[in-house]
Coordinates of C-alpha atoms and ligand atoms in Angstrom, one line a residue:
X1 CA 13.4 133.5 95.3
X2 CA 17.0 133.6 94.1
X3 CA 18.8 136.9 94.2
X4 CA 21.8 138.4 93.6
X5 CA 23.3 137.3 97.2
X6 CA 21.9 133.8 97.1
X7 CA 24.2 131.2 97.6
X8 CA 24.3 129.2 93.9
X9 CA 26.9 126.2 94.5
X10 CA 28.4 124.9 91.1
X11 CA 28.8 121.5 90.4
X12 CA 31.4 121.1 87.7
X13 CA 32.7 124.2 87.6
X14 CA 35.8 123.4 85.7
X15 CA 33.9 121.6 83.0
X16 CA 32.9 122.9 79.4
X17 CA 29.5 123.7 81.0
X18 CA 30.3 124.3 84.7
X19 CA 32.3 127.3 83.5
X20 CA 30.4 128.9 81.4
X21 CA 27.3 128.8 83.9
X22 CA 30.3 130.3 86.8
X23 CA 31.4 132.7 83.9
X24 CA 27.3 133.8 82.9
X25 CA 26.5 134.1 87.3
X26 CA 29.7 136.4 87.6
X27 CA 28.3 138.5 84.1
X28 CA 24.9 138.9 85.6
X29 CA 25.9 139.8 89.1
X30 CA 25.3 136.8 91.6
X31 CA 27.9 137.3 94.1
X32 CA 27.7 134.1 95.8
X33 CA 28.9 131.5 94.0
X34 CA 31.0 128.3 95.6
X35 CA 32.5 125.4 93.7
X36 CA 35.2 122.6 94.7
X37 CA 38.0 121.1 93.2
X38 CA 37.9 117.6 92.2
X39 CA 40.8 116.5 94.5
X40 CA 38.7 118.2 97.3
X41 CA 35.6 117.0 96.8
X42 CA 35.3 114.1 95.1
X43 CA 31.2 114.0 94.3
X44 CA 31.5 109.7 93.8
X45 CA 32.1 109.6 97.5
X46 CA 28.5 110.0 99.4
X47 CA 29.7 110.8 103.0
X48 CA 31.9 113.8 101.4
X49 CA 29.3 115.1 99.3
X50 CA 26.4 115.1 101.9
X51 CA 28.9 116.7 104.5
X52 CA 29.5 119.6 101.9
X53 CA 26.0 120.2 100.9
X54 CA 24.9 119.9 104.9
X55 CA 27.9 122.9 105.7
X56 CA 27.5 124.9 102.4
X57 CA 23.6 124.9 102.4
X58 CA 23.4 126.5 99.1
X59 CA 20.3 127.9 97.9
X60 CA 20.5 126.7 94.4
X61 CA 22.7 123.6 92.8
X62 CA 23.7 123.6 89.4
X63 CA 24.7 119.5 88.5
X64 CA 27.2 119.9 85.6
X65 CA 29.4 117.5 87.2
X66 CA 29.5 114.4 85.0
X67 CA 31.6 111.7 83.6
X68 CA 31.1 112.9 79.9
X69 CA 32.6 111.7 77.1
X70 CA 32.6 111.2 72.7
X71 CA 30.9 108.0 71.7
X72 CA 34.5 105.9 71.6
X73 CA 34.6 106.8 75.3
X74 CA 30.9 106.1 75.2
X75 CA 31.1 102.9 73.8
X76 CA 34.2 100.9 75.4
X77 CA 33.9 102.4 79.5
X78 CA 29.8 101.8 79.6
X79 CA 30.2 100.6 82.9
X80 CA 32.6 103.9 84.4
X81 CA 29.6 106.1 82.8
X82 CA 26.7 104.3 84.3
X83 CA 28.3 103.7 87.8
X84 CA 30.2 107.2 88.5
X85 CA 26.9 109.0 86.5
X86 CA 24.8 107.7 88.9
X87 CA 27.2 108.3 91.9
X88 CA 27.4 111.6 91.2
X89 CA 24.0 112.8 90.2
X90 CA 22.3 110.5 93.1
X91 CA 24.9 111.6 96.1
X92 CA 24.0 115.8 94.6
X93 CA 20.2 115.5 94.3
X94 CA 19.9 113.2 97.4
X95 CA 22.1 115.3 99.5
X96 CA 20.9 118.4 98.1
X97 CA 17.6 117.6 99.5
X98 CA 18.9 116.7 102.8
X99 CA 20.4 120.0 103.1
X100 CA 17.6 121.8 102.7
X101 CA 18.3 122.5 98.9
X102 CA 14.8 123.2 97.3
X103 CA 16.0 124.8 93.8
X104 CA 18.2 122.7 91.7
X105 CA 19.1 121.9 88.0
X106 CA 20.7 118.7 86.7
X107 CA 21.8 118.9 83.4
X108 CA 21.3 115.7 81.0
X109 CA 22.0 115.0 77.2
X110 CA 19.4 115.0 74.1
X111 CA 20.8 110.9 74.0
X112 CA 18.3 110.3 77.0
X113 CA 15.9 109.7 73.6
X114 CA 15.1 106.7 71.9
X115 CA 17.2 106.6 69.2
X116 CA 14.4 106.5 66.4
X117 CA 12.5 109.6 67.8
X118 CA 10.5 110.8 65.6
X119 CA 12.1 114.5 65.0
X120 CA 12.0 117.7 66.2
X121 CA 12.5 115.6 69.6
X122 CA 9.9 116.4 72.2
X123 CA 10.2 116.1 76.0
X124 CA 7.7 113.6 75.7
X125 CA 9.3 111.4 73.5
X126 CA 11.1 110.3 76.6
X127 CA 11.2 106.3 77.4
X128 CA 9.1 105.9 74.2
X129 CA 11.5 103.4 72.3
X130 CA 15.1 102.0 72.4
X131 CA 17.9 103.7 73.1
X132 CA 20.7 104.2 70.8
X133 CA 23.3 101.7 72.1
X134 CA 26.7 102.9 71.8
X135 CA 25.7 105.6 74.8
X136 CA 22.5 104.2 76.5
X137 CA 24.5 103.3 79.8
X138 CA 25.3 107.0 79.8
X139 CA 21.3 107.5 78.6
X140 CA 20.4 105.1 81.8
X141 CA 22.2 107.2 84.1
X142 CA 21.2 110.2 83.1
X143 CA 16.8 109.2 82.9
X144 CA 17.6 108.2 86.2
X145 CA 18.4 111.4 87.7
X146 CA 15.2 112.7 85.7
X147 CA 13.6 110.3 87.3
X148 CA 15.2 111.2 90.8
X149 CA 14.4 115.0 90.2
X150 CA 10.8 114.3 89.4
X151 CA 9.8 111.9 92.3
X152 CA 11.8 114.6 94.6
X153 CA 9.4 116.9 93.1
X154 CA 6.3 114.8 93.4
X155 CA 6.8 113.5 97.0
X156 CA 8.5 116.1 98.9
X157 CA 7.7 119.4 96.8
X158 CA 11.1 120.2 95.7
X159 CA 11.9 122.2 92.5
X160 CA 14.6 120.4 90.7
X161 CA 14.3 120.9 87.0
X162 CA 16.6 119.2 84.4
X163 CA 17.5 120.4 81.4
X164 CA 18.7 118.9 78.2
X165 CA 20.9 120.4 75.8
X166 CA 21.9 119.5 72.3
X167 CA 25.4 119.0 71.8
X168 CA 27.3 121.2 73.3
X169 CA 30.4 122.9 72.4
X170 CA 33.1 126.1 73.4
X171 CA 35.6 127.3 75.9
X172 CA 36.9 124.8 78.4
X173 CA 35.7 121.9 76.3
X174 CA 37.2 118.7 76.0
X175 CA 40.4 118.1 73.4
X176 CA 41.2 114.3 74.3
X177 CA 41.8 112.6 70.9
X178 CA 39.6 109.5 72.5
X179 CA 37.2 110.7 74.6
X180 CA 35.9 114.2 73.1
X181 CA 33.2 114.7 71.2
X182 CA 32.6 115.0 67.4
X183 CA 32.6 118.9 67.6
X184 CA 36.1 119.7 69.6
X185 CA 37.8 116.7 67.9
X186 CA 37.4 118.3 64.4
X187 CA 38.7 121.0 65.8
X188 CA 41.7 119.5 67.2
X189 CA 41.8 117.5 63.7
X190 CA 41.7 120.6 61.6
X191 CA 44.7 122.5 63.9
X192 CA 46.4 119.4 63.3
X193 CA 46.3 119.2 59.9
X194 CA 46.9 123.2 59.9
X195 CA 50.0 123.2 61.9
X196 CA 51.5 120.0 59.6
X197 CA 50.5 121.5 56.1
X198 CA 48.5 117.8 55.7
X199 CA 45.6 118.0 53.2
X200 CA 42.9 115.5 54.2
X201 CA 41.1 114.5 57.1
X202 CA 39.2 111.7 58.2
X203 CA 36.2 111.7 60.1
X204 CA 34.1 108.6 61.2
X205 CA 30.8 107.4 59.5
X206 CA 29.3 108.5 56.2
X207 CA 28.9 112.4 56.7
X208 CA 25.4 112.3 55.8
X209 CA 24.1 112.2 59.5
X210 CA 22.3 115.4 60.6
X211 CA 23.5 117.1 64.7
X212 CA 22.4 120.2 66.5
X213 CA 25.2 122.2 68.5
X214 CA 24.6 124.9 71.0
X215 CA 27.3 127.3 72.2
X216 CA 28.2 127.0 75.9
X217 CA 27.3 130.5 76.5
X218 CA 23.8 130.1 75.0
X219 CA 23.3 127.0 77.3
X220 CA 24.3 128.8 80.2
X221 CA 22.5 131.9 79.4
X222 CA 19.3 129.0 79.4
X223 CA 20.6 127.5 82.7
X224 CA 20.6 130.9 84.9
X225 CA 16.9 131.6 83.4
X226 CA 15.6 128.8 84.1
X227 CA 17.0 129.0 87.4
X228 CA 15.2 132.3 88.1
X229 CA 11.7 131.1 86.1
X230 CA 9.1 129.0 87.8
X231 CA 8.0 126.7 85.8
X232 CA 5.2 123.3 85.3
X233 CA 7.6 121.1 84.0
X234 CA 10.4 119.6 85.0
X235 CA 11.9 118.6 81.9
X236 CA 12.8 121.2 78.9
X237 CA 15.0 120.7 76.0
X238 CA 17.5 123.5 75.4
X239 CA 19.0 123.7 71.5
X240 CA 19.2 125.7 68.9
X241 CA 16.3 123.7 66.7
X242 CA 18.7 123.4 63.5
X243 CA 20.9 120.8 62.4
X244 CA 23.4 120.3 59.8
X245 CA 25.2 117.3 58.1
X246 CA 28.4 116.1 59.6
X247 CA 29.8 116.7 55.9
X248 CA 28.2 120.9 57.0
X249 CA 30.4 121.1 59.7
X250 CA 33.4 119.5 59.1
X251 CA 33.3 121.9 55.6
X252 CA 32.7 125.0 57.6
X253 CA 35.2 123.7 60.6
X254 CA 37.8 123.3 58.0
X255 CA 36.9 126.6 56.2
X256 CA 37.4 128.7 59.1
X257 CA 40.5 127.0 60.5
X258 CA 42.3 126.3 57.1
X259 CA 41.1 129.3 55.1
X260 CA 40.2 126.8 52.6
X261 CA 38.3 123.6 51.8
X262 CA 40.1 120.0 52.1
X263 CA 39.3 116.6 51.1
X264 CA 37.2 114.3 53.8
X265 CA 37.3 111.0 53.8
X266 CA 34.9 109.3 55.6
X267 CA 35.7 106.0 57.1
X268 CA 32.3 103.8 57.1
X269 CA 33.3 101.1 59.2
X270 CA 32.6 103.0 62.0
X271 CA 29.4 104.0 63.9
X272 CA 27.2 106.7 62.5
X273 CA 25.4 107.2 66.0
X274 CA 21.5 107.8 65.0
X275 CA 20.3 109.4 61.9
X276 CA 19.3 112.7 63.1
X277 CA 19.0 114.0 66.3
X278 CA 17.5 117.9 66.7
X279 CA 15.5 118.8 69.8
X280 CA 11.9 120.6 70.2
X281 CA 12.7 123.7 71.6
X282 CA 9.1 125.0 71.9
X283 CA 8.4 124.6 75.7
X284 CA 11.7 126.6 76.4
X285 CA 10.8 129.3 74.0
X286 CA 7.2 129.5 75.8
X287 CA 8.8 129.9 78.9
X288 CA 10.9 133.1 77.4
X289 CA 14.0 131.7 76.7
X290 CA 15.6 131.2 72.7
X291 CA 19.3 130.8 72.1
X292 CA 20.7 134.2 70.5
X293 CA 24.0 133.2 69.3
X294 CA 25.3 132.7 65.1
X295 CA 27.0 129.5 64.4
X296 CA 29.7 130.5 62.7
X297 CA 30.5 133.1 64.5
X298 CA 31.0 130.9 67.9
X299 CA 33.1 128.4 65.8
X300 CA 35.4 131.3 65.2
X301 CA 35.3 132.1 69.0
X302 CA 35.2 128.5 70.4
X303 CA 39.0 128.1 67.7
X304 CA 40.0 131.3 69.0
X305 CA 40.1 130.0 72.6
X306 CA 41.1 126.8 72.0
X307 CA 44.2 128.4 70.7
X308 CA 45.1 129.8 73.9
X309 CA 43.8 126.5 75.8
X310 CA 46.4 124.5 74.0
X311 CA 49.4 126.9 75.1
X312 CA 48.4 126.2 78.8
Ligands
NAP401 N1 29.5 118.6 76.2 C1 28.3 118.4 75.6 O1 28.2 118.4 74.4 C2 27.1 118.3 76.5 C3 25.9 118.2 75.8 C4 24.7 118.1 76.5 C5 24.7 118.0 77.8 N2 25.9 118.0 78.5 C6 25.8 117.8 79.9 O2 26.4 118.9 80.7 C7 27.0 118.3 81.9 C8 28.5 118.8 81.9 O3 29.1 118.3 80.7 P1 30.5 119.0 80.2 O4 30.5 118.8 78.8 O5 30.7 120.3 80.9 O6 31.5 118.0 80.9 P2 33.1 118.2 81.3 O7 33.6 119.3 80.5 O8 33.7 116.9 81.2 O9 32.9 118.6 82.8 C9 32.5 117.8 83.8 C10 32.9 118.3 85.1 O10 32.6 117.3 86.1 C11 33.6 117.2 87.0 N3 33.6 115.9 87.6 C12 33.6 114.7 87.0 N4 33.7 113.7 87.9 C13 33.8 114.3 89.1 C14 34.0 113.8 90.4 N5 34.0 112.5 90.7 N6 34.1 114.7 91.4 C15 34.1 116.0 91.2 N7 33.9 116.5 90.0 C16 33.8 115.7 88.9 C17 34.9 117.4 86.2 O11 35.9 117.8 87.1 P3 37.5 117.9 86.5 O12 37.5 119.0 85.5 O13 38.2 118.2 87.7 O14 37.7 116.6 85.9 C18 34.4 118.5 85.3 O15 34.6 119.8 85.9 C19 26.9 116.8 81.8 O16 25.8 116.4 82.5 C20 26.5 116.5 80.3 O17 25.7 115.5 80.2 C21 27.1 118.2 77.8

């Protein structure tokens, strides 16, 4: 059982996700919590990682530790996703084990689904159909480490769950003009076009596709329940259950940041990405868990703190 003295080790703990699951373990209470820099332990490098875990012995691993990226990243560096994804998820789960570790949660992505799910997106709508391609070597990577947690389960009676959140946005996330995803990059777009009085933006696509986005806290909130609640499956969706048109939130983005509403232009020779994508939260919300927090409101929040993340 964990407590508040257990020994929870953080993979990732400087990441969008990583940091808000440190930030929720500190708000709770768990005294115990150990991370490592990058430039200390890199977690591509087996023999490094398995030393750690064999020291540290932690008695739950969180893996938000990823190469993660928006789908221009996605799409041009497929083989650095599916080679340091698996790297790093493999040397974690496999080491993890070999330590001893018999609690664990690897986080994935909601892209792990074919990319003509039929929608809501149920956890067993997973390897039903193609993959959407512009992330599936990410996709791969990541249904492999499902696939490493279950047969970890299954063979040597581990209890590795893996969670999959929607999109994911908030503190700590990722600004890079090339490799962020849609959410942060408007962001960064709007300030832009804030700071230099501009009046239009473009965004990629038609607008018309429909995304789910969870704030950080409310996926971290998820990840330290789950890590407390036993549960029968090993695979549960965490989201919100709504989505909204990229035209929605680039309207509301630019409301909030500008104070007023701009023109969009939408640039349609590039990729949409799939249609729709919401996830089937039902089997989280049996188990007790529903996120809490207001859109809008953590758009607000998530501006307000990129604001002091770009003065760093
Ligand atoms: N962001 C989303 O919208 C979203 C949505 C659904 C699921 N997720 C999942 O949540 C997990 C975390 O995503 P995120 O958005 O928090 O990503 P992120 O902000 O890029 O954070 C990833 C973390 O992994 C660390 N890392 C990467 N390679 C490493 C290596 N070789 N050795 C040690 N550390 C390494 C990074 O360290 P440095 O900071 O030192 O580089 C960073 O702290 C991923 O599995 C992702 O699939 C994210």
């Amino acid at each position: 059982m964990i407590n508040f003295k257990s020994k929870i080790y953080v993979a990732g703990h400087r990441g969008l996700v990583g940091s808000a699951i440190v930030r929720k373990l500190n708000e709770k209470g768990y005294k115990n919590i150990v991370f490592r820099e990058k430039n200390k332990l890199d977690l591509t490098d087996q023999v490094q990682v398995a030393k750690f875990l064999k020291k540290q012995k932690p008695d739950f691993v969180f893996i938000a530790a990823a190469k993660v990226g928006g789908i221009y990243s996605n799409k041009n560096f497929k083989a650095d996703y599916i080679t340091q994804n698996l790297q790093i998820q493999t040397n974690l789960i496999y080491s993890s084990y070999l330590a001893g570790v018999r609690n664990l949660i690897f986080l994935g992505s909601s892209c792990i689904y074919p990319r003509n799910s039929k929608q809501p997106i149920k956890e067993k709508y997973l390897l039903t159909g193609k993959l959407e391609e512009t992330n599936d070597a990410y996709a791969v990577a990541k249904i492999a480490g499902i696939k490493m947690c279950e047969s970890f389960n299954e063979q040597y009676k581990c209890n590795y769950k893996c969670l999959m959140p929607a999109n994911t946005f908030g503190p700590n996330d990722n600004y890079d003009e090339k490799n962020s995803h849609f959410l942060p990059a408007l962001i960064l777009k709007s300030h832009r076009i804030k700071i230099n009085n501009l009046r239009n933006i473009t965004l990629w696509g038609n607008g018309k596709v429909k995304r789910e986005f969870i704030h950080v806290d409310d996926l971290a909130e998820a990840c330290v329940f789950f890590m407390k609640k036993k549960t029968d499956h090993s695979l549960i969706n965490i989201g919100t259950g709504k989505d909204y048109t990229i035209d929605y939130y680039a309207n509301t983005i630019s409301k909030i940041i500008l104070k007023k509403k701009i023109k969009i232009h939408y640039d349609r020779s590039k990729p949409n990405g799939v249609k729709r994508k919401v996830l089937d939260i039902s089997l989280a919300k049996k188990y007790g868990w529903k996120p809490k927090l207001n859109l809008k409101k953590s758009i607000i929040k998530t501006y307000n703190s990129f604001l002091k993340e770009i003065k760093k």
